[in-house]
């Protein structure tokens, strides 16, 4: 059917273009990047009757990316992933995303989805949500469905609260349960050092255990946006705050230790991402970030040096 390249026991279809009978090239397969996100700020503003919390958060796409390959098939949706903690088949969020796409567009099609995981799983970096967004955007191209970004966000919201942001990506403020998005001026090109501790944090647990008291540092979101707008890395980093840190760091004091280590290594500021446990710092320039990264990686196995990036669909670059 299509050529298969074997990588560590994982079947990965190559880029395929098929010539239509009338001589027109038609896209049969696409390989795109699904980037992770960090939260520059996260505030919980309320709780809805259905149990969902409402947020006010600034999200930023970064350059740690999963590789998603979509191949047109008859009517079936199948999903394979090379990571042992990520389910294949209909347990994967990408299956849900593809199903929602075909339902919304009424296209009678199918897709084989392969995921090469580079984003740490269950780390507060929206790996699953970004994969789902990549599937919706990729299918829109592959099947020439002509969906608008707003329509893709609506489909995405059926799969998860972070998916609409991952459809838009870049730098955004998200309110409601994540569906009310405002695109902010680009904050791309900022160096990030990120640490993923070895323990797991359940997103549901973190939200359920959040209690607002005098010890919780609330982000001043409007002020933060002013500094993002003027690309003031130092003041942005100094004002980053995440209310869920009060929950996660109470159970896992290592979070505070990592924050301090990142700050001591030269970051302008450091904060936990999402419900954790990932912690990151922002740096004024590449040199400072590289020096810090070389120090941090000595102590923490899962350390990353990344860049903030803009939104948009990006073909995978090897
Ligand atoms: P968020 O920041 O949106 O809360 P997260 O980064 O904490 O998400 P994910 O990496 O998205 O967490 O994974 C959460 C769970 O979802 C995992 O336990 C995993 O088994 C499951 N999952 C289903 N599909 C995927 C996928 N495509 N990628 C990653 N995890 C997936």
Short mmCIF file of C-alpha atoms and ligand atoms in Angstrom, two decimals:
data_model
loop_
_atom_site.label_atom_id
_atom_site.label_comp_id
_atom_site.label_asym_id
_atom_site.label_seq_id
_atom_site.Cartn_x
_atom_site.Cartn_y
_atom_site.Cartn_z
CA UNK A 1 0.00 0.00 0.00
CA UNK A 2 2.64 2.50 1.13
CA UNK A 3 6.35 2.16 1.84
CA UNK A 4 7.19 1.46 5.47
CA UNK A 5 10.36 2.55 7.23
CA UNK A 6 11.07 0.49 10.36
CA UNK A 7 12.34 2.41 13.39
CA UNK A 8 12.91 0.54 16.66
CA UNK A 9 9.98 -1.78 16.02
CA UNK A 10 7.69 1.09 15.07
CA UNK A 11 6.12 1.21 11.60
CA UNK A 12 6.36 4.68 10.16
CA UNK A 13 4.88 5.38 6.73
CA UNK A 14 6.95 7.69 4.53
CA UNK A 15 5.70 10.77 2.71
CA UNK A 16 3.56 9.57 -0.21
CA UNK A 17 2.00 11.48 -3.05
CA UNK A 18 -0.23 9.66 -5.51
CA UNK A 19 -0.87 10.70 -9.10
CA UNK A 20 -4.56 10.95 -9.90
CA UNK A 21 -5.65 9.41 -13.24
CA UNK A 22 -6.09 12.83 -14.81
CA UNK A 23 -2.49 13.69 -13.94
CA UNK A 24 -3.17 15.88 -10.89
CA UNK A 25 -0.98 15.28 -7.82
CA UNK A 26 -3.07 14.59 -4.77
CA UNK A 27 -1.84 14.41 -1.20
CA UNK A 28 -2.19 10.97 0.34
CA UNK A 29 0.00 11.47 3.36
CA UNK A 30 1.22 14.34 5.50
CA UNK A 31 3.78 14.54 8.31
CA UNK A 32 3.41 17.51 10.65
CA UNK A 33 4.76 18.79 13.95
CA UNK A 34 2.62 18.87 17.09
CA UNK A 35 4.35 21.28 19.49
CA UNK A 36 4.09 21.34 23.30
CA UNK A 37 2.83 24.33 25.30
CA UNK A 38 3.80 26.02 28.53
CA UNK A 39 1.63 28.27 30.71
CA UNK A 40 3.23 31.66 31.33
CA UNK A 41 0.41 32.22 33.83
CA UNK A 42 -2.51 30.19 35.11
CA UNK A 43 -5.37 31.43 37.27
CA UNK A 44 -8.53 29.55 38.25
CA UNK A 45 -11.50 31.89 38.15
CA UNK A 46 -14.42 29.62 39.07
CA UNK A 47 -16.11 26.25 38.81
CA UNK A 48 -19.04 25.33 36.55
CA UNK A 49 -21.97 23.09 37.53
CA UNK A 50 -20.58 20.30 35.34
CA UNK A 51 -17.42 20.28 37.49
CA UNK A 52 -15.14 22.03 34.96
CA UNK A 53 -13.02 24.88 36.28
CA UNK A 54 -12.88 28.20 34.46
CA UNK A 55 -9.43 29.65 33.81
CA UNK A 56 -7.56 32.75 32.86
CA UNK A 57 -4.26 31.55 31.42
CA UNK A 58 -1.57 32.65 28.99
CA UNK A 59 -0.32 29.77 26.90
CA UNK A 60 2.77 29.66 24.72
CA UNK A 61 3.85 27.10 22.11
CA UNK A 62 7.42 25.76 22.42
CA UNK A 63 9.79 23.83 20.18
CA UNK A 64 9.44 20.34 21.75
CA UNK A 65 7.39 18.51 19.12
CA UNK A 66 5.70 15.20 18.43
CA UNK A 67 5.85 13.92 14.85
CA UNK A 68 2.41 13.09 13.49
CA UNK A 69 1.98 11.21 10.21
CA UNK A 70 -1.49 10.98 8.68
CA UNK A 71 -2.17 8.58 5.82
CA UNK A 72 -5.50 8.45 4.00
CA UNK A 73 -7.27 5.10 4.26
CA UNK A 74 -10.75 3.79 3.33
CA UNK A 75 -13.16 4.25 6.24
CA UNK A 76 -11.12 3.18 9.28
CA UNK A 77 -9.37 5.29 11.88
CA UNK A 78 -6.28 3.63 13.37
CA UNK A 79 -3.71 5.09 15.74
CA UNK A 80 -0.20 3.87 16.62
CA UNK A 81 2.25 5.47 19.02
CA UNK A 82 5.84 4.55 19.88
CA UNK A 83 5.44 5.48 23.60
CA UNK A 84 4.51 2.70 26.07
CA UNK A 85 2.31 5.00 28.21
CA UNK A 86 0.27 6.25 25.29
CA UNK A 87 -2.61 4.04 24.16
CA UNK A 88 -3.06 2.95 20.55
CA UNK A 89 -6.47 2.74 18.87
CA UNK A 90 -9.61 4.37 20.22
CA UNK A 91 -8.07 5.10 23.64
CA UNK A 92 -5.87 7.73 22.02
CA UNK A 93 -7.12 11.33 21.91
CA UNK A 94 -6.14 11.43 18.21
CA UNK A 95 -8.79 8.80 17.47
CA UNK A 96 -11.41 11.03 19.08
CA UNK A 97 -10.14 14.02 17.07
CA UNK A 98 -10.31 12.14 13.75
CA UNK A 99 -13.78 10.81 14.56
CA UNK A 100 -15.00 14.33 15.44
CA UNK A 101 -13.49 15.64 12.16
CA UNK A 102 -15.25 13.05 9.99
CA UNK A 103 -18.56 13.56 11.85
CA UNK A 104 -18.45 17.35 11.48
CA UNK A 105 -17.44 17.34 7.80
CA UNK A 106 -19.57 14.30 6.82
CA UNK A 107 -16.57 13.12 4.78
CA UNK A 108 -16.58 9.35 4.28
CA UNK A 109 -12.91 8.77 4.87
CA UNK A 110 -10.41 7.18 7.16
CA UNK A 111 -6.90 7.76 8.40
CA UNK A 112 -3.89 5.91 9.74
CA UNK A 113 -2.26 8.05 12.43
CA UNK A 114 1.27 7.38 13.66
CA UNK A 115 2.69 9.36 16.56
CA UNK A 116 6.39 9.65 17.36
CA UNK A 117 6.38 10.97 20.94
CA UNK A 118 8.95 13.57 21.90
CA UNK A 119 6.77 15.57 24.31
CA UNK A 120 6.97 14.10 27.83
CA UNK A 121 3.66 12.36 28.69
CA UNK A 122 1.46 13.62 31.55
CA UNK A 123 3.79 16.52 32.21
CA UNK A 124 1.49 19.56 31.88
CA UNK A 125 2.78 20.24 28.37
CA UNK A 126 -0.46 19.35 26.49
CA UNK A 127 1.15 16.57 24.45
CA UNK A 128 -2.12 14.75 23.83
CA UNK A 129 -4.02 17.97 23.10
CA UNK A 130 -1.40 19.08 20.58
CA UNK A 131 -1.49 15.70 18.82
CA UNK A 132 -5.30 16.01 18.58
CA UNK A 133 -5.03 19.53 17.14
CA UNK A 134 -2.44 18.34 14.60
CA UNK A 135 -4.81 15.56 13.49
CA UNK A 136 -7.67 18.04 12.94
CA UNK A 137 -5.45 20.52 11.05
CA UNK A 138 -3.77 17.75 9.06
CA UNK A 139 -7.06 16.08 8.06
CA UNK A 140 -8.41 19.47 6.99
CA UNK A 141 -5.51 19.69 4.50
CA UNK A 142 -5.46 16.03 3.50
CA UNK A 143 -9.19 15.94 2.75
CA UNK A 144 -9.37 19.57 1.53
CA UNK A 145 -12.30 20.12 3.90
CA UNK A 146 -11.86 23.90 4.00
CA UNK A 147 -12.69 24.22 7.71
CA UNK A 148 -11.95 27.61 9.26
CA UNK A 149 -9.76 27.89 12.34
CA UNK A 150 -12.87 28.61 14.42
CA UNK A 151 -14.55 25.41 13.15
CA UNK A 152 -11.42 23.38 13.91
CA UNK A 153 -11.35 24.85 17.43
CA UNK A 154 -14.98 23.77 17.93
CA UNK A 155 -14.12 20.21 16.89
CA UNK A 156 -11.06 20.36 19.15
CA UNK A 157 -13.04 21.42 22.20
CA UNK A 158 -14.99 18.15 21.96
CA UNK A 159 -11.68 16.34 22.58
CA UNK A 160 -10.24 18.48 25.38
CA UNK A 161 -10.07 21.97 26.90
CA UNK A 162 -6.50 22.67 25.67
CA UNK A 163 -7.13 21.53 22.08
CA UNK A 164 -8.54 24.88 20.79
CA UNK A 165 -5.34 26.63 21.93
CA UNK A 166 -3.25 23.95 20.21
CA UNK A 167 -5.22 24.56 16.98
CA UNK A 168 -4.41 28.29 17.11
CA UNK A 169 -1.03 27.96 18.94
CA UNK A 170 1.59 30.69 19.34
CA UNK A 171 0.89 33.09 22.22
CA UNK A 172 -2.71 33.24 23.48
CA UNK A 173 -4.80 34.15 26.50
CA UNK A 174 -7.45 31.51 27.19
CA UNK A 175 -10.53 31.99 29.34
CA UNK A 176 -13.68 29.95 30.02
CA UNK A 177 -12.66 26.30 30.09
CA UNK A 178 -10.04 27.12 27.45
CA UNK A 179 -12.32 27.93 24.51
CA UNK A 180 -12.33 31.74 24.77
CA UNK A 181 -9.05 32.53 23.05
CA UNK A 182 -7.40 35.87 22.41
CA UNK A 183 -4.32 35.84 20.21
CA UNK A 184 -1.54 37.92 21.79
CA UNK A 185 1.45 39.54 20.05
CA UNK A 186 4.11 36.96 19.24
CA UNK A 187 6.47 36.06 22.07
CA UNK A 188 8.45 33.70 19.82
CA UNK A 189 12.23 33.29 19.97
CA UNK A 190 12.61 33.28 23.76
CA UNK A 191 14.89 30.60 25.25
CA UNK A 192 13.35 28.16 27.71
CA UNK A 193 14.98 25.61 30.02
CA UNK A 194 12.48 23.00 31.14
CA UNK A 195 12.68 20.19 33.69
CA UNK A 196 10.26 17.26 33.88
CA UNK A 197 10.48 15.58 37.28
CA UNK A 198 10.07 11.83 37.46
CA UNK A 199 6.73 11.81 39.32
CA UNK A 200 3.29 11.91 37.73
CA UNK A 201 0.59 14.52 38.49
CA UNK A 202 -3.05 13.91 37.61
CA UNK A 203 -4.63 17.04 36.12
CA UNK A 204 -8.02 16.17 37.71
CA UNK A 205 -6.39 15.71 41.14
CA UNK A 206 -4.64 19.09 40.94
CA UNK A 207 -7.82 20.98 40.05
CA UNK A 208 -9.93 19.15 42.65
CA UNK A 209 -7.48 20.01 45.41
CA UNK A 210 -7.13 23.69 44.62
CA UNK A 211 -8.13 25.93 47.54
CA UNK A 212 -7.86 29.69 47.29
CA UNK A 213 -6.26 31.11 50.45
CA UNK A 214 -3.86 33.89 51.36
CA UNK A 215 -0.80 31.79 50.49
CA UNK A 216 -1.76 31.45 46.82
CA UNK A 217 0.07 33.84 44.50
CA UNK A 218 -2.41 34.99 41.85
CA UNK A 219 -1.04 36.03 38.44
CA UNK A 220 -1.54 39.65 37.38
CA UNK A 221 -2.50 38.71 33.85
CA UNK A 222 -3.11 42.21 32.42
CA UNK A 223 0.30 43.39 33.64
CA UNK A 224 1.94 40.28 32.18
CA UNK A 225 0.32 40.95 28.80
CA UNK A 226 1.75 44.49 28.79
CA UNK A 227 5.25 43.05 29.16
CA UNK A 228 4.64 40.31 26.56
CA UNK A 229 3.43 43.02 24.18
CA UNK A 230 6.69 44.93 24.59
CA UNK A 231 8.73 41.69 24.45
CA UNK A 232 10.21 42.44 27.85
CA UNK A 233 11.50 38.98 28.77
CA UNK A 234 12.79 39.96 32.21
CA UNK A 235 9.56 41.54 33.46
CA UNK A 236 7.42 38.85 31.85
CA UNK A 237 9.45 36.09 33.51
CA UNK A 238 9.41 37.83 36.91
CA UNK A 239 5.62 38.03 36.82
CA UNK A 240 4.86 34.45 35.76
CA UNK A 241 2.58 32.69 38.28
CA UNK A 242 0.47 29.53 38.40
CA UNK A 243 -2.13 29.00 41.15
CA UNK A 244 -1.92 25.19 40.74
CA UNK A 245 1.64 25.32 42.00
CA UNK A 246 0.15 25.70 45.50
CA UNK A 247 -1.44 22.25 45.11
CA UNK A 248 1.31 20.34 43.28
CA UNK A 249 4.26 21.81 45.22
CA UNK A 250 2.55 21.04 48.56
CA UNK A 251 2.59 17.34 47.70
CA UNK A 252 5.89 17.47 45.78
CA UNK A 253 8.28 20.02 47.37
CA UNK A 254 10.78 19.14 44.59
CA UNK A 255 8.84 21.60 42.42
CA UNK A 256 10.13 24.50 44.59
CA UNK A 257 13.64 23.09 44.52
CA UNK A 258 13.62 22.88 40.72
CA UNK A 259 12.27 26.44 40.47
CA UNK A 260 15.08 27.69 42.68
CA UNK A 261 17.69 25.74 40.74
CA UNK A 262 16.47 27.16 37.42
CA UNK A 263 16.47 30.70 38.85
CA UNK A 264 19.95 30.24 40.31
CA UNK A 265 21.18 29.02 36.92
CA UNK A 266 20.40 32.46 35.45
CA UNK A 267 16.71 32.46 34.47
CA UNK A 268 14.76 35.72 34.76
CA UNK A 269 11.93 33.78 36.36
CA UNK A 270 10.61 30.24 36.74
CA UNK A 271 7.17 28.65 37.13
CA UNK A 272 5.34 25.31 36.90
CA UNK A 273 3.45 24.58 33.65
CA UNK A 274 -0.24 23.56 33.77
CA UNK A 275 -0.96 21.14 36.61
CA UNK A 276 2.70 20.12 36.53
CA UNK A 277 5.00 18.62 37.19
CA UNK A 278 7.05 20.38 34.46
CA UNK A 279 8.87 23.52 35.59
CA UNK A 280 10.52 25.99 33.23
CA UNK A 281 12.48 29.24 33.23
CA UNK A 282 12.82 32.01 30.63
CA UNK A 283 16.18 33.44 29.60
CA UNK A 284 17.20 36.79 28.17
CA UNK A 285 19.48 35.30 25.54
CA UNK A 286 20.80 32.07 24.02
CA UNK A 287 24.15 32.15 25.78
CA UNK A 288 22.61 32.41 29.26
CA UNK A 289 20.14 29.64 28.41
CA UNK A 290 22.86 27.28 27.13
CA UNK A 291 25.00 27.81 30.23
CA UNK A 292 21.99 27.21 32.48
CA UNK A 293 20.98 24.11 30.52
CA UNK A 294 24.45 22.59 30.92
CA UNK A 295 24.16 23.06 34.71
CA UNK A 296 20.53 21.91 35.06
CA UNK A 297 20.96 18.74 32.97
CA UNK A 298 23.71 17.58 35.37
CA UNK A 299 21.12 17.33 38.16
CA UNK A 300 17.89 16.52 36.28
CA UNK A 301 17.65 13.65 33.75
CA UNK A 302 14.73 15.03 31.85
CA UNK A 303 15.92 18.55 31.03
CA UNK A 304 15.22 20.38 27.77
CA UNK A 305 16.45 23.50 26.03
CA UNK A 306 13.68 24.91 23.86
CA UNK A 307 12.45 28.06 22.14
CA UNK A 308 9.06 29.72 22.21
CA UNK A 309 7.54 29.50 18.70
CA UNK A 310 4.63 30.91 16.69
CA UNK A 311 1.45 29.06 15.70
CA UNK A 312 0.43 27.74 12.31
CA UNK A 313 0.71 24.30 10.75
CA UNK A 314 4.28 23.15 10.24
CA UNK A 315 5.45 20.33 8.00
CA UNK A 316 7.83 18.03 9.91
CA UNK A 317 11.52 18.91 9.33
CA UNK A 318 14.02 16.14 10.00
P1 LIG B 1 -2.42 18.75 29.74
O1 LIG B 1 -1.26 19.68 29.84
O2 LIG B 1 -3.33 19.03 28.55
O3 LIG B 1 -3.17 18.52 31.02
P2 LIG B 1 -0.57 16.58 29.90
O4 LIG B 1 0.61 17.11 29.18
O5 LIG B 1 -0.52 16.69 31.40
O6 LIG B 1 -1.85 17.29 29.35
P3 LIG B 1 -0.66 14.29 28.16
O7 LIG B 1 0.77 14.09 27.80
O8 LIG B 1 -1.52 14.94 27.15
O9 LIG B 1 -0.79 15.07 29.56
O10 LIG B 1 -1.24 12.84 28.57
C1 LIG B 1 -2.27 12.63 29.48
C2 LIG B 1 -2.80 11.20 29.35
O11 LIG B 1 -3.50 11.05 28.12
C3 LIG B 1 -1.72 10.12 29.38
O12 LIG B 1 -1.89 9.34 30.53
C4 LIG B 1 -1.91 9.30 28.11
O13 LIG B 1 -1.96 7.91 28.34
C5 LIG B 1 -3.24 9.77 27.50
N1 LIG B 1 -3.14 9.98 26.04
C6 LIG B 1 -4.05 9.66 25.11
N2 LIG B 1 -3.64 10.02 23.87
C7 LIG B 1 -2.46 10.60 24.02
C8 LIG B 1 -1.54 11.20 23.11
N3 LIG B 1 -1.76 11.25 21.78
N4 LIG B 1 -0.41 11.72 23.63
C9 LIG B 1 -0.18 11.70 24.97
N5 LIG B 1 -1.01 11.14 25.86
C10 LIG B 1 -2.15 10.58 25.41
#
